[in-house]
PDB file of C-alpha atoms in Angstrom:
ATOM      1  CA  MET A 503     100.624 109.867 113.297  1.00 45.00           C
ATOM      2  CA  ARG A 504      99.920 106.260 114.331  1.00 43.00           C
ATOM      3  CA  LYS A 505     100.582 105.064 110.783  1.00 43.00           C
ATOM      4  CA  SER A 506     103.989 106.747 110.680  1.00 39.00           C
ATOM      5  CA  ILE A 507     104.909 105.322 114.095  1.00 39.00           C
ATOM      6  CA  ALA A 508     103.866 101.826 112.978  1.00 38.00           C
ATOM      7  CA  LEU A 509     105.808 102.227 109.723  1.00 38.00           C
ATOM      8  CA  ALA A 510     108.871 103.372 111.657  1.00 41.00           C
ATOM      9  CA  GLY A 511     108.612 100.258 113.830  1.00 44.00           C
ATOM     10  CA  VAL A 512     108.352  97.981 110.805  1.00 40.00           C
ATOM     11  CA  THR A 513     111.285  99.721 109.134  1.00 45.00           C
ATOM     12  CA  ALA A 514     113.411  99.373 112.274  1.00 44.00           C
ATOM     13  CA  ALA A 515     112.545  95.675 112.474  1.00 44.00           C
ATOM     14  CA  VAL A 516     113.461  95.135 108.810  1.00 46.00           C
ATOM     15  CA  VAL A 517     116.771  96.962 109.203  1.00 46.00           C
ATOM     16  CA  ALA A 518     117.543  94.989 112.380  1.00 47.00           C
ATOM     17  CA  GLY A 519     116.617  91.765 110.590  1.00 48.00           C
ATOM     18  CA  LEU A 520     118.903  92.573 107.695  1.00 49.00           C
ATOM     19  CA  ALA A 521     121.748  93.407 110.021  1.00 47.00           C
ATOM     20  CA  VAL A 522     121.620  89.990 111.713  1.00 45.00           C
ATOM     21  CA  ALA A 523     120.533  87.897 108.720  1.00 47.00           C
ATOM     22  CA  ALA A 524     124.063  86.913 107.786  1.00 44.00           C
ATOM     23  CA  PRO A 525     127.279  86.562 109.772  1.00 45.00           C
ATOM     24  CA  ALA A 526     129.550  89.568 109.768  1.00 46.00           C
ATOM     25  CA  GLN A 527     132.695  89.310 107.701  1.00 48.00           C
ATOM     26  CA  ALA A 528     135.762  91.481 107.925  1.00 48.00           C
ATOM     27  CA  ALA A 529     136.077  93.770 104.923  1.00 47.00           C
ATOM     28  CA  PRO A 530     138.787  96.183 103.802  1.00 51.00           C
ATOM     29  CA  ALA A 531     138.176  99.794 104.808  1.00 53.00           C
ATOM     30  CA  ASN A 532     137.414 100.912 101.228  1.00 64.00           C
ATOM     31  CA  ALA A 533     135.040  98.003 100.612  1.00 66.00           C
ATOM     32  CA  GLY A 534     132.102  99.967 102.056  1.00 77.00           C
ATOM     33  CA  GLY A 535     132.353 102.693  99.434  1.00 89.00           C
ATOM     34  CA  ALA A 536     132.765 100.186  96.631  1.00 93.00           C
ATOM     35  CA  CYS A 537     129.783  98.227  97.931  1.00 94.00           C
ATOM     36  CA  VAL A 538     127.610 101.372  98.052  1.00 95.00           C
ATOM     37  CA  GLN A 539     128.629 102.254  94.494  1.00 95.00           C
ATOM     38  CA  ALA A 540     127.854  98.718  93.328  1.00 94.00           C
ATOM     39  CA  GLY A 541     124.448  98.838  95.037  1.00 94.00           C
ATOM     40  CA  LEU A 542     123.539 102.182  93.500  1.00 94.00           C
ATOM     41  CA  GLY A 543     124.753 100.907  90.131  1.00 94.00           C
ATOM     42  CA  THR A 544     122.589  97.805  90.512  1.00 93.00           C
ATOM     43  CA  LEU A 545     119.500  99.867  91.334  1.00 93.00           C
ATOM     44  CA  ASP A 546     120.256 102.106  88.350  1.00 95.00           C
ATOM     45  CA  SER A 547     120.770  99.177  85.962  1.00 95.00           C
ATOM     46  CA  LEU A 548     117.454  97.696  87.086  1.00 93.00           C
ATOM     47  CA  GLY A 549     115.725 101.053  86.522  1.00 95.00           C
ATOM     48  CA  LEU A 550     114.919 101.281  90.245  1.00 94.00           C
ATOM     49  CA  LEU A 551     117.138 104.143  91.433  1.00 94.00           C
ATOM     50  CA  GLN A 552     114.458 106.836  91.296  1.00 96.00           C
ATOM     51  CA  ALA A 553     111.873 104.520  92.891  1.00 96.00           C
ATOM     52  CA  ALA A 554     114.392 103.653  95.633  1.00 96.00           C
ATOM     53  CA  ALA A 555     114.984 107.353  96.281  1.00 95.00           C
ATOM     54  CA  GLN A 556     111.211 107.774  96.617  1.00 97.00           C
ATOM     55  CA  ARG A 557     110.975 104.783  98.991  1.00 97.00           C
ATOM     56  CA  LYS A 558     108.900 102.835  96.470  1.00 97.00           C
ATOM     57  CA  VAL A 559     111.006  99.658  96.210  1.00 96.00           C
ATOM     58  CA  ASP A 560     109.810  96.626  98.128  1.00 97.00           C
ATOM     59  CA  TYR A 561     113.155  95.006  98.905  1.00 96.00           C
ATOM     60  CA  SER A 562     111.455  91.743  99.861  1.00 97.00           C
ATOM     61  CA  THR A 563     111.084  91.096  96.116  1.00 95.00           C
ATOM     62  CA  LEU A 564     114.892  91.041  95.829  1.00 94.00           C
ATOM     63  CA  ALA A 565     115.567  89.065  99.011  1.00 96.00           C
ATOM     64  CA  ASP A 566     116.313  85.350  99.174  1.00 97.00           C
ATOM     65  CA  PRO A 567     118.545  84.038 101.981  1.00 96.00           C
ATOM     66  CA  VAL A 568     120.043  81.314  99.746  1.00 97.00           C
ATOM     67  CA  ASN A 569     120.061  82.706  96.200  1.00 96.00           C
ATOM     68  CA  GLY A 570     120.089  86.485  96.777  1.00 95.00           C
ATOM     69  CA  PRO A 571     120.671  88.963  95.321  1.00 95.00           C
ATOM     70  CA  ILE A 572     119.874  90.222  98.834  1.00 96.00           C
ATOM     71  CA  PHE A 573     120.786  87.363 101.152  1.00 97.00           C
ATOM     72  CA  ALA A 574     118.124  87.847 103.825  1.00 96.00           C
ATOM     73  CA  GLU A 575     114.504  87.106 104.614  1.00 95.00           C
ATOM     74  CA  LEU A 576     112.335  90.190 104.420  1.00 95.00           C
ATOM     75  CA  PRO A 577     108.613  90.532 104.954  1.00 96.00           C
ATOM     76  CA  ALA A 578     106.481  91.778 102.082  1.00 97.00           C
ATOM     77  CA  GLY A 579     106.278  95.544 102.159  1.00 97.00           C
ATOM     78  CA  SER A 580     109.940  96.105 103.112  1.00 96.00           C
ATOM     79  CA  TYR A 581     110.217  99.660 101.863  1.00 97.00           C
ATOM     80  CA  LEU A 582     113.422 101.258 103.124  1.00 95.00           C
ATOM     81  CA  SER A 583     114.777 104.720 102.579  1.00 95.00           C
ATOM     82  CA  LEU A 584     117.750 104.962 100.267  1.00 93.00           C
ATOM     83  CA  GLY A 585     119.781 106.178 103.254  1.00 94.00           C
ATOM     84  CA  GLN A 586     118.977 103.007 105.195  1.00 95.00           C
ATOM     85  CA  VAL A 587     119.944 100.858 102.227  1.00 93.00           C
ATOM     86  CA  VAL A 588     123.240 102.743 101.832  1.00 93.00           C
ATOM     87  CA  LYS A 589     124.011 102.238 105.544  1.00 94.00           C
ATOM     88  CA  LEU A 590     123.361  98.507 105.203  1.00 94.00           C
ATOM     89  CA  HIS A 591     125.832  98.361 102.328  1.00 94.00           C
ATOM     90  CA  THR A 592     128.556  99.696 104.631  1.00 93.00           C
ATOM     91  CA  SER A 593     127.560  97.840 107.814  1.00 94.00           C
ATOM     92  CA  SER A 594     126.546  94.475 106.299  1.00 94.00           C
ATOM     93  CA  PRO A 595     127.981  94.163 102.771  1.00 94.00           C
ATOM     94  CA  GLU A 596     127.726  90.355 102.950  1.00 95.00           C
ATOM     95  CA  LEU A 597     123.975  90.730 102.479  1.00 95.00           C
ATOM     96  CA  PHE A 598     124.357  91.885  98.879  1.00 96.00           C
ATOM     97  CA  ALA A 599     125.461  89.760  95.915  1.00 96.00           C
ATOM     98  CA  TRP A 600     127.194  92.721  94.257  1.00 94.00           C
ATOM     99  CA  CYS A 601     129.361  93.247  97.374  1.00 93.00           C
ATOM    100  CA  ARG A 602     130.565  89.679  97.850  1.00 90.00           C
TER     101      ARG A 602
END
């Protein structure tokens, strides 16, 4: 129980960190769906879609605030659910190279 509570806290902190890591930019209403599709396509092309669905992708390995492809700083062990990643694609598309 304690482990899952601690993990939930770390996950919330990572999601909050991603959400404020880059300034918000106005995007067309349909951009969110296109961004989600591009993100899922990227995971698939990298052979990571199944691992992402199983919460086995450490997104810190893809994060670099200057060079991307995820423009944020993430601590090692940033395992997010696929649902959280999808939400970030709609709420903060500027974080992802494939959505810029």
